[in-house]
Coordinates of C-alpha atoms in Angstrom, one line a residue:
Chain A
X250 CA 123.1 94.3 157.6
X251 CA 125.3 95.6 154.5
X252 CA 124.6 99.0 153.6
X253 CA 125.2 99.4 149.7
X254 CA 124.6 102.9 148.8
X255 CA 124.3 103.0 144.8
X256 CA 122.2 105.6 143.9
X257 CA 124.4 108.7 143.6
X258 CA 122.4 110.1 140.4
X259 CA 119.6 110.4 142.6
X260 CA 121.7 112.0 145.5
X261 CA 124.8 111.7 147.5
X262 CA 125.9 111.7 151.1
X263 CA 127.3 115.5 152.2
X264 CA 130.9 115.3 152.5
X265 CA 132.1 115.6 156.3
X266 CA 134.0 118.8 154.8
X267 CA 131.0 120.4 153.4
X268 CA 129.4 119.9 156.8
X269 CA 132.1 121.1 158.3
X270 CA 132.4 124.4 156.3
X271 CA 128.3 124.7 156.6
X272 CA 128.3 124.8 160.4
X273 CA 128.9 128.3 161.2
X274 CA 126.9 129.6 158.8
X275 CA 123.8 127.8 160.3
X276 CA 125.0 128.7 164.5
X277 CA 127.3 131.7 164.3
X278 CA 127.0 134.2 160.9
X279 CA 123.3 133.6 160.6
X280 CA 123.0 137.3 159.6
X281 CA 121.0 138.3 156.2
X282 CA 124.0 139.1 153.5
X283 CA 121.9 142.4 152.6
X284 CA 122.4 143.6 156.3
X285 CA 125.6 145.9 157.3
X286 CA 126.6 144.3 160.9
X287 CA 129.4 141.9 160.8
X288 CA 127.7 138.7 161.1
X289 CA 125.8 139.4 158.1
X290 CA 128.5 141.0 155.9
X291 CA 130.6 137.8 156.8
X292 CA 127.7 135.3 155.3
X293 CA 128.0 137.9 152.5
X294 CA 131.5 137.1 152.0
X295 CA 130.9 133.6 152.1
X296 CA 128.4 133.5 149.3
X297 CA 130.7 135.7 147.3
X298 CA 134.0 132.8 148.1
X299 CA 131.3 130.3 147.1
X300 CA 130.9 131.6 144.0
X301 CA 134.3 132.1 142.9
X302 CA 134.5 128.5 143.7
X303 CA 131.6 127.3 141.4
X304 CA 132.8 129.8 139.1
X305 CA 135.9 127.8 138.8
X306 CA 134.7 124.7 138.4
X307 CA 133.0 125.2 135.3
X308 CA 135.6 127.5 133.7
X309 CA 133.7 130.8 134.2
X310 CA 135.4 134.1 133.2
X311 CA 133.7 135.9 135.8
X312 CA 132.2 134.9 139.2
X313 CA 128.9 137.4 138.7
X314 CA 127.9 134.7 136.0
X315 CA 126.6 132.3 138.8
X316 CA 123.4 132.6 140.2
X317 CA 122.5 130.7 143.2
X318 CA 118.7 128.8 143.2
X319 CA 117.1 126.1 145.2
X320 CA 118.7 123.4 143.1
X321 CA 119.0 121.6 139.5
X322 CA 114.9 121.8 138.9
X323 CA 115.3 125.6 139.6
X324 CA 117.6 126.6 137.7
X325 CA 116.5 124.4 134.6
X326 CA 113.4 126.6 134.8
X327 CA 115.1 130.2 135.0
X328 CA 117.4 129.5 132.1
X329 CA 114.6 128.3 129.5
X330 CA 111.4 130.4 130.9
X331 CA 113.8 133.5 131.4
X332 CA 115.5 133.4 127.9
X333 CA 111.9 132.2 126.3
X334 CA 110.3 135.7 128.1
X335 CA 113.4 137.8 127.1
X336 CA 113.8 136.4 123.5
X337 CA 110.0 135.9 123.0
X338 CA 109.8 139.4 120.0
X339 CA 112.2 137.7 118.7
X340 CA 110.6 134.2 118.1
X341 CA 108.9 130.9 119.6
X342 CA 110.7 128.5 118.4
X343 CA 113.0 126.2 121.2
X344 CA 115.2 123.0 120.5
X345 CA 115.5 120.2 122.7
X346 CA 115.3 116.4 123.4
X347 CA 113.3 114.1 123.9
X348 CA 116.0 112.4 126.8
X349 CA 115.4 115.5 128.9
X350 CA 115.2 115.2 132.7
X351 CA 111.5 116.9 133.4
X352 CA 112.7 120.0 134.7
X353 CA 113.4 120.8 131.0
X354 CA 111.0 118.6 129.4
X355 CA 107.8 119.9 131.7
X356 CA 109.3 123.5 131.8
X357 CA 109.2 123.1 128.0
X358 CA 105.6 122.2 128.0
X359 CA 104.6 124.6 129.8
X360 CA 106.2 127.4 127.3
X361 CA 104.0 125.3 125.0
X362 CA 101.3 124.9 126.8
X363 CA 100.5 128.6 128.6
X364 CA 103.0 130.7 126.1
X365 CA 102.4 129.5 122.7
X366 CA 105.8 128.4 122.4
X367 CA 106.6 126.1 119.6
X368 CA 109.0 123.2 120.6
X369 CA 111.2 120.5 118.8
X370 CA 111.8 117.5 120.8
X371 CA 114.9 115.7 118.9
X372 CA 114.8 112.1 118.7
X373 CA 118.0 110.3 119.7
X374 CA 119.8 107.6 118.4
X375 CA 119.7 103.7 120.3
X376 CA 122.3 104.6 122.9
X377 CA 121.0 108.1 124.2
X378 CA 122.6 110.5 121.5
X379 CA 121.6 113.7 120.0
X380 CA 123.2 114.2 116.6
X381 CA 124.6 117.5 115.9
X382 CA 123.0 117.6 112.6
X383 CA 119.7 116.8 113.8
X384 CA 120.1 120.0 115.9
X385 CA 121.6 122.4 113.2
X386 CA 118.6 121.0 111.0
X387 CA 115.8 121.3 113.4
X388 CA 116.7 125.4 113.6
X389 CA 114.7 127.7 112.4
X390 CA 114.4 131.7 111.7
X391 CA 112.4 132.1 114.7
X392 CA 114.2 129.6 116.9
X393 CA 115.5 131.5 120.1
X394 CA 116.9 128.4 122.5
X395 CA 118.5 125.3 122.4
X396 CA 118.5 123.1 125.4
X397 CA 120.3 120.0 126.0
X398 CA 121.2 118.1 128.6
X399 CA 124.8 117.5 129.1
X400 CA 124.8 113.7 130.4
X401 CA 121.9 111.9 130.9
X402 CA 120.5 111.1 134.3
X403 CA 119.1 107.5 133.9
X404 CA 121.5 106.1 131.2
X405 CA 125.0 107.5 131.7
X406 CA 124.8 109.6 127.9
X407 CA 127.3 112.4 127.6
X408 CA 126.0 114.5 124.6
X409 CA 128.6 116.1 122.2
X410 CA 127.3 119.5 123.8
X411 CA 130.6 121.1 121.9
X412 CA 129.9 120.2 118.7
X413 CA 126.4 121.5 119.6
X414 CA 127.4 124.3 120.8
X415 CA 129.7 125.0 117.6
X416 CA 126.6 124.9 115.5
X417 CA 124.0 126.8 117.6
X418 CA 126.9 129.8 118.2
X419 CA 126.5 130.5 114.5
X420 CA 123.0 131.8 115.1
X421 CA 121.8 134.6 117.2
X422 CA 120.5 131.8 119.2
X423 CA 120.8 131.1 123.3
X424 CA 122.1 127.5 124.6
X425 CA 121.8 125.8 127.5
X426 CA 122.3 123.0 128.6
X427 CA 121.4 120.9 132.3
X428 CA 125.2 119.5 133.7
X429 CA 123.2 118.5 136.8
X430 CA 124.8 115.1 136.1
X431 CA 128.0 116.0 134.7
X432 CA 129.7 118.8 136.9
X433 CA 131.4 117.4 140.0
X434 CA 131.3 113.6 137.6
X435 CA 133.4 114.8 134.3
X436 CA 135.6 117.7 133.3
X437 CA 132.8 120.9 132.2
X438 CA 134.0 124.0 130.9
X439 CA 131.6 127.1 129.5
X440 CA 133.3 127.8 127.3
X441 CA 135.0 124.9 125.9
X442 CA 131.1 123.8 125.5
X443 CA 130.7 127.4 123.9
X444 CA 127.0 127.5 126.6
X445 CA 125.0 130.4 127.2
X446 CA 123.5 129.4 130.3
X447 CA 124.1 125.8 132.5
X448 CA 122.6 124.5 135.4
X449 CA 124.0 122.3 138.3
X450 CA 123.1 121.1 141.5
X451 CA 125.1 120.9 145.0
X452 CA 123.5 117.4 146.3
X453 CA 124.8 115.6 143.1
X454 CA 128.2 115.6 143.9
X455 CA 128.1 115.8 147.7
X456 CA 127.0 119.4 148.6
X457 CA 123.7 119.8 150.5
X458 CA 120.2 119.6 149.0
X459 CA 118.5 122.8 147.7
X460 CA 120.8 124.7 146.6
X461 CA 122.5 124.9 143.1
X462 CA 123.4 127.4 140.3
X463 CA 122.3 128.7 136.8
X464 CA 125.3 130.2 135.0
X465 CA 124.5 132.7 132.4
X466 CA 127.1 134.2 130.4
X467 CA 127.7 137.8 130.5
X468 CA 125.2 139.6 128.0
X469 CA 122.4 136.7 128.2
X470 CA 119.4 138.6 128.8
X471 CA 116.9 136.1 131.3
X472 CA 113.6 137.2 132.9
X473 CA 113.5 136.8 136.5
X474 CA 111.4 134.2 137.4
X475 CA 111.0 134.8 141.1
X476 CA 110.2 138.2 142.3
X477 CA 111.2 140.3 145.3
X478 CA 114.6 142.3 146.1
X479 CA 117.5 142.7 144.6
X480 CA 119.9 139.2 145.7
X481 CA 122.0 137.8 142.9
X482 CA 122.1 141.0 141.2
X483 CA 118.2 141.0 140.5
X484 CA 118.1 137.8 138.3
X485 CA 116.8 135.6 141.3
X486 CA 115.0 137.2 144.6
X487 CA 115.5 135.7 148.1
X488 CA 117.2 135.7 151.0
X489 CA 120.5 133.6 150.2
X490 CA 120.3 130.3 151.2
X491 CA 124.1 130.7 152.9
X492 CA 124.9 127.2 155.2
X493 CA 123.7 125.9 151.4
X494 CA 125.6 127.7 149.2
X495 CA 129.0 128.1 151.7
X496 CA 128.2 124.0 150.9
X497 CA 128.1 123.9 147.3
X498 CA 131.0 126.5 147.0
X499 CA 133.3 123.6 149.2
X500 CA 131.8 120.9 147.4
X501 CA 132.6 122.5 143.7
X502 CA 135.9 123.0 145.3
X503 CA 136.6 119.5 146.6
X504 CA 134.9 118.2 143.3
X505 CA 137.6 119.7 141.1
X506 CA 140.5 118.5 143.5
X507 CA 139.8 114.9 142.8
X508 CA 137.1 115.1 139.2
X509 CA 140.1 112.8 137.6
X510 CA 141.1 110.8 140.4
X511 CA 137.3 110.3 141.6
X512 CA 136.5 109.3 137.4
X513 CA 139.3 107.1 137.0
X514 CA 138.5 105.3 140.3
X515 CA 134.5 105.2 139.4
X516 CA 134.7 103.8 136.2
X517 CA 136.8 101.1 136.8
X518 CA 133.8 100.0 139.4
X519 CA 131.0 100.7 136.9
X520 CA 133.1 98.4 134.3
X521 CA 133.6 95.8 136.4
X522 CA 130.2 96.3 137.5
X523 CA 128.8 95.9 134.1
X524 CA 131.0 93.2 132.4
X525 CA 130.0 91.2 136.1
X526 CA 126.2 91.6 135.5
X527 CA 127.1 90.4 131.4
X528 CA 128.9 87.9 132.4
X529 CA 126.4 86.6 135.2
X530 CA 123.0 86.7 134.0
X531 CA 121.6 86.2 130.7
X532 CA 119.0 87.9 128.5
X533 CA 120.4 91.9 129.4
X534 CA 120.9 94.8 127.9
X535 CA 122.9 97.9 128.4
X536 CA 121.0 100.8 128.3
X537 CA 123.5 104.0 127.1
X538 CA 126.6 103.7 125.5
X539 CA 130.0 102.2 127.0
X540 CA 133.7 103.7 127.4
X541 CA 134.5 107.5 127.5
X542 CA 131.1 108.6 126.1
X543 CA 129.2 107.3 129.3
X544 CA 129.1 108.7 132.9
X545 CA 132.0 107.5 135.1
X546 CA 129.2 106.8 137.7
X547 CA 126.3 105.3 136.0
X548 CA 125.1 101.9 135.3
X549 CA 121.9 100.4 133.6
X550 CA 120.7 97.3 132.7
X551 CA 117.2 96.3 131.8
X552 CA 116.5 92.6 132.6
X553 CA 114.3 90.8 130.4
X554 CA 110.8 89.1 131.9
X555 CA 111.0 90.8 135.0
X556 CA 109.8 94.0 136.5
X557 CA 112.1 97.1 138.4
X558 CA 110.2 97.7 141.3
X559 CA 110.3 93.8 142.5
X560 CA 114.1 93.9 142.1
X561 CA 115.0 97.3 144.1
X562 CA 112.0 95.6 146.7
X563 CA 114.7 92.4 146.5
X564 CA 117.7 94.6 146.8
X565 CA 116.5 96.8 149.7
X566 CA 116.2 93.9 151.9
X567 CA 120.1 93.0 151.2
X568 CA 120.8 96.5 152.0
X569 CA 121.4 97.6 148.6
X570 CA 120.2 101.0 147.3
X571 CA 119.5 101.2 143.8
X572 CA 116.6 103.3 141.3
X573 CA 114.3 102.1 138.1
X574 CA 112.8 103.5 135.5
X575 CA 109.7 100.9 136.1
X576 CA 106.6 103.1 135.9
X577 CA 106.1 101.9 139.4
X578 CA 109.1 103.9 140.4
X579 CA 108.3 107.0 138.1
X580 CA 105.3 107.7 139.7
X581 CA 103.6 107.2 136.7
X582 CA 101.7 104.7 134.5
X583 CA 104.4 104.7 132.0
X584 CA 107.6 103.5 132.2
X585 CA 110.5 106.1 131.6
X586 CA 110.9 108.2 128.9
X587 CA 114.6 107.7 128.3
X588 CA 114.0 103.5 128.4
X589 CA 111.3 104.7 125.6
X590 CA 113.2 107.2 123.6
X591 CA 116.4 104.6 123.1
X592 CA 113.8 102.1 121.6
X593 CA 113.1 100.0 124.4
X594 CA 109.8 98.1 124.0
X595 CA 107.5 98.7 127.2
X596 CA 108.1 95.4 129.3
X597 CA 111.8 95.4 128.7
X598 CA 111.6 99.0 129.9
X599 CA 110.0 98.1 133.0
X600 CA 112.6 95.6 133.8
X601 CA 115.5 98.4 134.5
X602 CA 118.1 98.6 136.7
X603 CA 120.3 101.8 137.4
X604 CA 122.7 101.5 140.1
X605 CA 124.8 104.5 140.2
X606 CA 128.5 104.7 141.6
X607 CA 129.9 107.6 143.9
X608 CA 133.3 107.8 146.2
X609 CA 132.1 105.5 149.4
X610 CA 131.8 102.6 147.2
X611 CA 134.5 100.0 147.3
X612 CA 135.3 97.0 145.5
X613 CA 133.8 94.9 148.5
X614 CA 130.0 96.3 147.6
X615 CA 130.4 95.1 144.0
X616 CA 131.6 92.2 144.3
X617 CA 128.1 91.7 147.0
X618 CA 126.0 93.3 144.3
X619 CA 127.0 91.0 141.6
X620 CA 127.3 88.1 144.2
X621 CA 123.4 88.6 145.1
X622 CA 121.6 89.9 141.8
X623 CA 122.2 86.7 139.4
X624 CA 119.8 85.3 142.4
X625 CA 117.0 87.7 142.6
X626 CA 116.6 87.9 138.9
X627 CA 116.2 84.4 138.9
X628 CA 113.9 84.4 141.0
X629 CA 111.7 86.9 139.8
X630 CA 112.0 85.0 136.5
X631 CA 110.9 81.9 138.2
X632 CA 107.9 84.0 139.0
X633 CA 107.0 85.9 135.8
X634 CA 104.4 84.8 133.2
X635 CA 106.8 86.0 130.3
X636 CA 109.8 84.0 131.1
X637 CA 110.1 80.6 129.4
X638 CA 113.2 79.0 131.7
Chain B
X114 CA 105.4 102.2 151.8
X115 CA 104.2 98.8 151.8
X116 CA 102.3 97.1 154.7
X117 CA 104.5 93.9 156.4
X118 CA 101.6 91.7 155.3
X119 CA 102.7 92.9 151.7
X120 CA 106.0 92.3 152.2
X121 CA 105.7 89.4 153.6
X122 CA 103.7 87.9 150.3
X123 CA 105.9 89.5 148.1
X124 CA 109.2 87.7 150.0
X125 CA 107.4 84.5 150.3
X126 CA 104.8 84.3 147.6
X127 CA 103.1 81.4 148.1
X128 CA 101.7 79.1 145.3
X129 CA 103.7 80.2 142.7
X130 CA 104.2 78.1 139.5
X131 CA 102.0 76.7 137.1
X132 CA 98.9 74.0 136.9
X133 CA 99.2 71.6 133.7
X134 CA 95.9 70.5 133.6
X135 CA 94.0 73.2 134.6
X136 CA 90.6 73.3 134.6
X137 CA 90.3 77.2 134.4
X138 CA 93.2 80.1 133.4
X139 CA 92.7 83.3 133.8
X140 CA 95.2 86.0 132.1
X141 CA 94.7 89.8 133.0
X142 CA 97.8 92.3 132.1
X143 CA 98.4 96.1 131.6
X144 CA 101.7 95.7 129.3
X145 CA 101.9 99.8 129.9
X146 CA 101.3 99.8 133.5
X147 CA 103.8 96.7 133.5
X148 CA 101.7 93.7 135.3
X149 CA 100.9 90.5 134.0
X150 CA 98.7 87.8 136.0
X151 CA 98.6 84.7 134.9
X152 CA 96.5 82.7 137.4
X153 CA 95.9 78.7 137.2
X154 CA 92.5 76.7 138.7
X155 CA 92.0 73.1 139.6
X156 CA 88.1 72.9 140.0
X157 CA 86.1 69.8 141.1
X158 CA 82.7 69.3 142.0
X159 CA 82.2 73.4 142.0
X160 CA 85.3 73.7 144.5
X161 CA 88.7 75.6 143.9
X162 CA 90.7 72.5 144.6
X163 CA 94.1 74.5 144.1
X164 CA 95.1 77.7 142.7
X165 CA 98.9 79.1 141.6
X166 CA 100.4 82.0 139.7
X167 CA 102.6 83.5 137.8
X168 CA 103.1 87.1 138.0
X169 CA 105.5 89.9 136.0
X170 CA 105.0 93.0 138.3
X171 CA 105.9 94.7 141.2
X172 CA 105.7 93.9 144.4
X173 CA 102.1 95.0 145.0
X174 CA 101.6 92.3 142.2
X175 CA 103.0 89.9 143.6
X176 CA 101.3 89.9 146.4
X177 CA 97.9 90.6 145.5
X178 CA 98.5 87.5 143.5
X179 CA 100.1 84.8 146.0
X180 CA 97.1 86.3 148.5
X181 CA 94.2 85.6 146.0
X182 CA 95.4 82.4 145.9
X183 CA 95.2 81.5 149.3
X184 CA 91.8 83.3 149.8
X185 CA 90.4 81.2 147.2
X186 CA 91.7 78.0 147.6
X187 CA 88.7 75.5 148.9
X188 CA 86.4 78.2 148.1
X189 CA 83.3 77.3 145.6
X190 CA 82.9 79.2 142.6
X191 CA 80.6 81.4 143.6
X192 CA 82.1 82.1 147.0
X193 CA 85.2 82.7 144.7
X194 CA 83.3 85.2 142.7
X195 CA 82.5 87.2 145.7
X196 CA 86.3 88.2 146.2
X197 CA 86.9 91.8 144.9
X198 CA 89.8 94.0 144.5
X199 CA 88.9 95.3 147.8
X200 CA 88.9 92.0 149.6
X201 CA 92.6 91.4 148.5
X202 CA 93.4 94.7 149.3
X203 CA 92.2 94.4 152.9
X204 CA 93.7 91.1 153.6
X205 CA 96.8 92.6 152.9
X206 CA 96.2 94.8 155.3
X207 CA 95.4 97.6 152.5
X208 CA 97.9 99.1 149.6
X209 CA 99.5 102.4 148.5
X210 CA 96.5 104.7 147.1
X211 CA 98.9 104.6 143.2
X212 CA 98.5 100.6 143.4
X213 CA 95.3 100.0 144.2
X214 CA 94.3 100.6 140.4
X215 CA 97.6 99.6 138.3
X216 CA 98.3 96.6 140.7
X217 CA 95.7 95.0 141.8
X218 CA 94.6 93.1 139.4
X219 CA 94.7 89.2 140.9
X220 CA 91.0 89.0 141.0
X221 CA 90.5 90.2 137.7
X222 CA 92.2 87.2 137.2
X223 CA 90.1 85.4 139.2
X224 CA 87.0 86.6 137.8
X225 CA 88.4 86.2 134.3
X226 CA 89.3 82.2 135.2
X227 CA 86.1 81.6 136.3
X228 CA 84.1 83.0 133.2
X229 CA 86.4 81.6 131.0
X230 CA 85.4 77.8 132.9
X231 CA 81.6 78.3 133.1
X232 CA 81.7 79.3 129.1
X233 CA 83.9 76.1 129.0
X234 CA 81.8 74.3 130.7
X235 CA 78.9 74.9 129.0
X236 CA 80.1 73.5 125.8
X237 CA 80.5 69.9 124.8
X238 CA 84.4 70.0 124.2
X239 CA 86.6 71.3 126.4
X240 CA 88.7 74.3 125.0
X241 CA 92.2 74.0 124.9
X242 CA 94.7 75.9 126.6
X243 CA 94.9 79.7 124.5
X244 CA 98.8 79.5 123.4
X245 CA 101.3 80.2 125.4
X246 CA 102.6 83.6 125.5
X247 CA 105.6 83.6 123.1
X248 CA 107.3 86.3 123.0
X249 CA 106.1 89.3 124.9
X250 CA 102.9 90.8 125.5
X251 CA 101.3 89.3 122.0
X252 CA 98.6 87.0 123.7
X253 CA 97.7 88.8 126.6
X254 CA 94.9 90.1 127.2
X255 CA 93.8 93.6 129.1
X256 CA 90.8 93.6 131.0
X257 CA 91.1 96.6 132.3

């Protein structure tokens, strides 16, 4: 059977290189990086190559900017609990949107919830954008952080973080913003984006799961949020994780070798990909925007009268991979926020289809994909109460 | 995550489509949990004659729905009435924990057909058909 893997937002094969570079770290320099034998005090220098690496990939001046965590979620939380606990004299006010992935959104309801912390989620407009002027109006005397996301995980938006960024440097205010989508996809420089702190994670763009990095910019003051010894110069306790971040440091690297050569080739799939599905099946819509403003990797459709769970169920048994934002697939009653947030009514939003493009996709799987989907949506049309042939 | 009996349904639904004159219709839906049952009767002489559907849903849905179908079909009313979430659940050999509330709603439709003909039948004229859902979710009903 074909095996269609298109579901790179959610997560992406480890490149054989990464592997490669992880082995020894796992087998043969196993040693703690705080310990002074040589096994150890080569993991150490490991870490410290990784993070010259990641420090490069997103244009940091300095390589003690990165700090390693378990992943995208993790760091998400450090940057906006650990500013919000430094910064809290200073005000309760945070800005963010209301497209956030929920390591933001949840970590920001939680401020709310257990802190007192006052929150703004922005609106955005039909395809998935936060205006600038929204942000510079929704600031306030005692507004301390803005967070938001760089691209969008379910529908491809890439925010105008730098003209955000333009606007909240002219407060004393902190800003973040979660790349997990965008670094290894799109070009993402700190300071181009004029950020304060950014998260990323390894397994997005073909490093190993749990690991992944918050950068905070010299002078940003965060409180800890895990406690214990001194790793990562006291801003995040723990033994490293090394075999995981000797893999995100050689993934970061690879990743910045072939970001244009890997976007060029990727978004020529996800527009043929998208004008196929247009051009095949009736009664679509595009969720996100299209051209230079959308992810080079990302895809999503909603399908009208039918439901998201029932297509990936028709998918998986061609061998296809592919996610929803069906409330059946978000673990929830509701269908997703994002679907919501652009103005999608409920049933259309439970009729979505993200299929999501990364380097071991050919031509070959496309042309299957749209080959075999015309059928099953017709199907499940055939099927559905709403659907009037 | 689904049992092969499930799957099985949900790849091969069987009775699906619509009955024009149908003696009973029963229309159950949760437009924010995303599942809409439309299930169609043919009744004579107090005997579920034939039974189809149409369903917008996932696949635990589906398959609740093309199995209440077959469970009922030659089934009297009553025998019908008997048949409870649980019984569709079991036949299919039992469903994720998260379905077994937003899913499973094919004998609320059930149920809801067979009301809806014994108030029918109860009255001189036979009611008509409720419209047909037009757009979206505007004539459906949630029994939940």
């Amino acid at each position: 059977m074909n095996k269609i893997y298109l579901d790179h937002a959610a997560t992406t094969p480890v490149a054989p290189e990464v592997f490669k570079a992880m082995e020894p770290y796992l087998t043969q320099f196993y040693g703690n990086p705080s310990s002074i034998y040589s096994i150890a005090q080569k993991a150490a220098m490991a870490v410290s190559e990784a993070r010259e690496k990641v420090a490069a990939l997103i244009g940091a001046d300095d390589e003690r900017e990165i700090i390693f965590t378990s992943g995208g979620t993790e760091a998400d939380n450090l940057a906006i609990k650990g500013a919000a606990m430094a910064l809290q004299n200073k005000g309760k006010h945070i800005i963010t949107s209301k497209i956030e992935h929920h390591a933001v959104l949840h970590t920001c309801e939680y401020l709310e919830k257990y802190l007192g912390f006052d929150i703004t989620y922005l609106d955005v407009d039909d395809e998935g954008f936060v205006s600038p002027e929204s942000v510079a109006e929704a600031i306030r005397e005692d507004t301390i952080l803005v967070t938001i996301m760089m691209a969008n995980n379910e529908i491809g938006t890439i925010e105008p973080i730098k003209e955000i960024g333009e606007i909240v440097e002219k407060h004393d205010i902190y800003f973040h913003t979660d790349a997990v989508q965008a670094v290894g996809q799109i070009p993402v420089d700190v300071n181009e984006l004029k950020v304060d702190l950014l998260s990323l994670s390894a397994h997005k763009f073909n490093g190993p799961k749990g690991v992944g990095a918050l950068y905070i910019r010299k002078g940003t003051r965060i409180v800890p949020q895990i406690s214990g010894g001194a790793q990562e110069r006291k801003r995040r306790a723990g033994t490293e994780n090394v075999p995981g971040i000797v893999g995100l440091g050689k993934a970061a690297e690879i990743a910045g070798e072939k970001l244009e050569s890997k976007a060029e080739e990727v978004s020529r799939l996800r527009d043929k990909l998208i004008q196929g599905i247009e051009e095949k099946i009736n009664e679509v819509v595009l969720n996100g925007p299209r051209g230079k403003d959308r992810l080079p990797n990302n895809v999503n459709f909603c399908f009208r009268y039918v439901e998201g769970e029932s297509i990936l169920l028709n998918l998986d048994m061609l061998g296809i991979a592919a996610s929803s934002g069906s409330a059946c697939t978000s673990g929830s009653l509701d269908p997703s926020h994002v679907l919501l947030a652009i103005g999608r009514p409920h049933e259309t939003a439970h009729g979505s289809l993200r299929l999501t493009l990364g380097l071991d996709n050919t031509e070959e799987d496309i042309d299957y994909l749209l080959e075999v989907l015309p059928g099953i949506i017709q199907k499940l049309r055939d099927m559905s109460p709403l659907y009037e042939g | 995550m689904y049992s092969e009996k499930v799957m099985d349904h949900f790849n091969n639904p069987r009775n699906v489509g619509e009955i024009k004159d149908a003696d009973a219709i029963g229309k159950v839906g949760n437009p924010v949990c995303g599942d809409i049952i439309k299930l169609y009767l043919k009744i004579k002489n107090g005997r579920i004659e034939d039974a189809k559907f149409k369903t917008f849903g996932c696949g635990a849905a589906v398959a609740t729905s093309s199995m209440v179908t077959e469970l009922i079909k030659g089934k009297t009313i009553e025998e019908a009435m008997k048949i409870s979430k649980d019984t569709v659940a079991e036949a299919l050999d039992g469903l994720p924990p998260v379905k077994m509330h937003c899913s499973n709603l094919a004998a609320d439709a059930l149920h809801n057909a067979i009301n809806s003909y014994l108030g029918k039948s109860s009255e001189e004229e036979p009611q008509a058909e409720t419209e047909e859902s037009k757009g979206y979710l505007d004539s459906v009903s949630n029994d939940q």
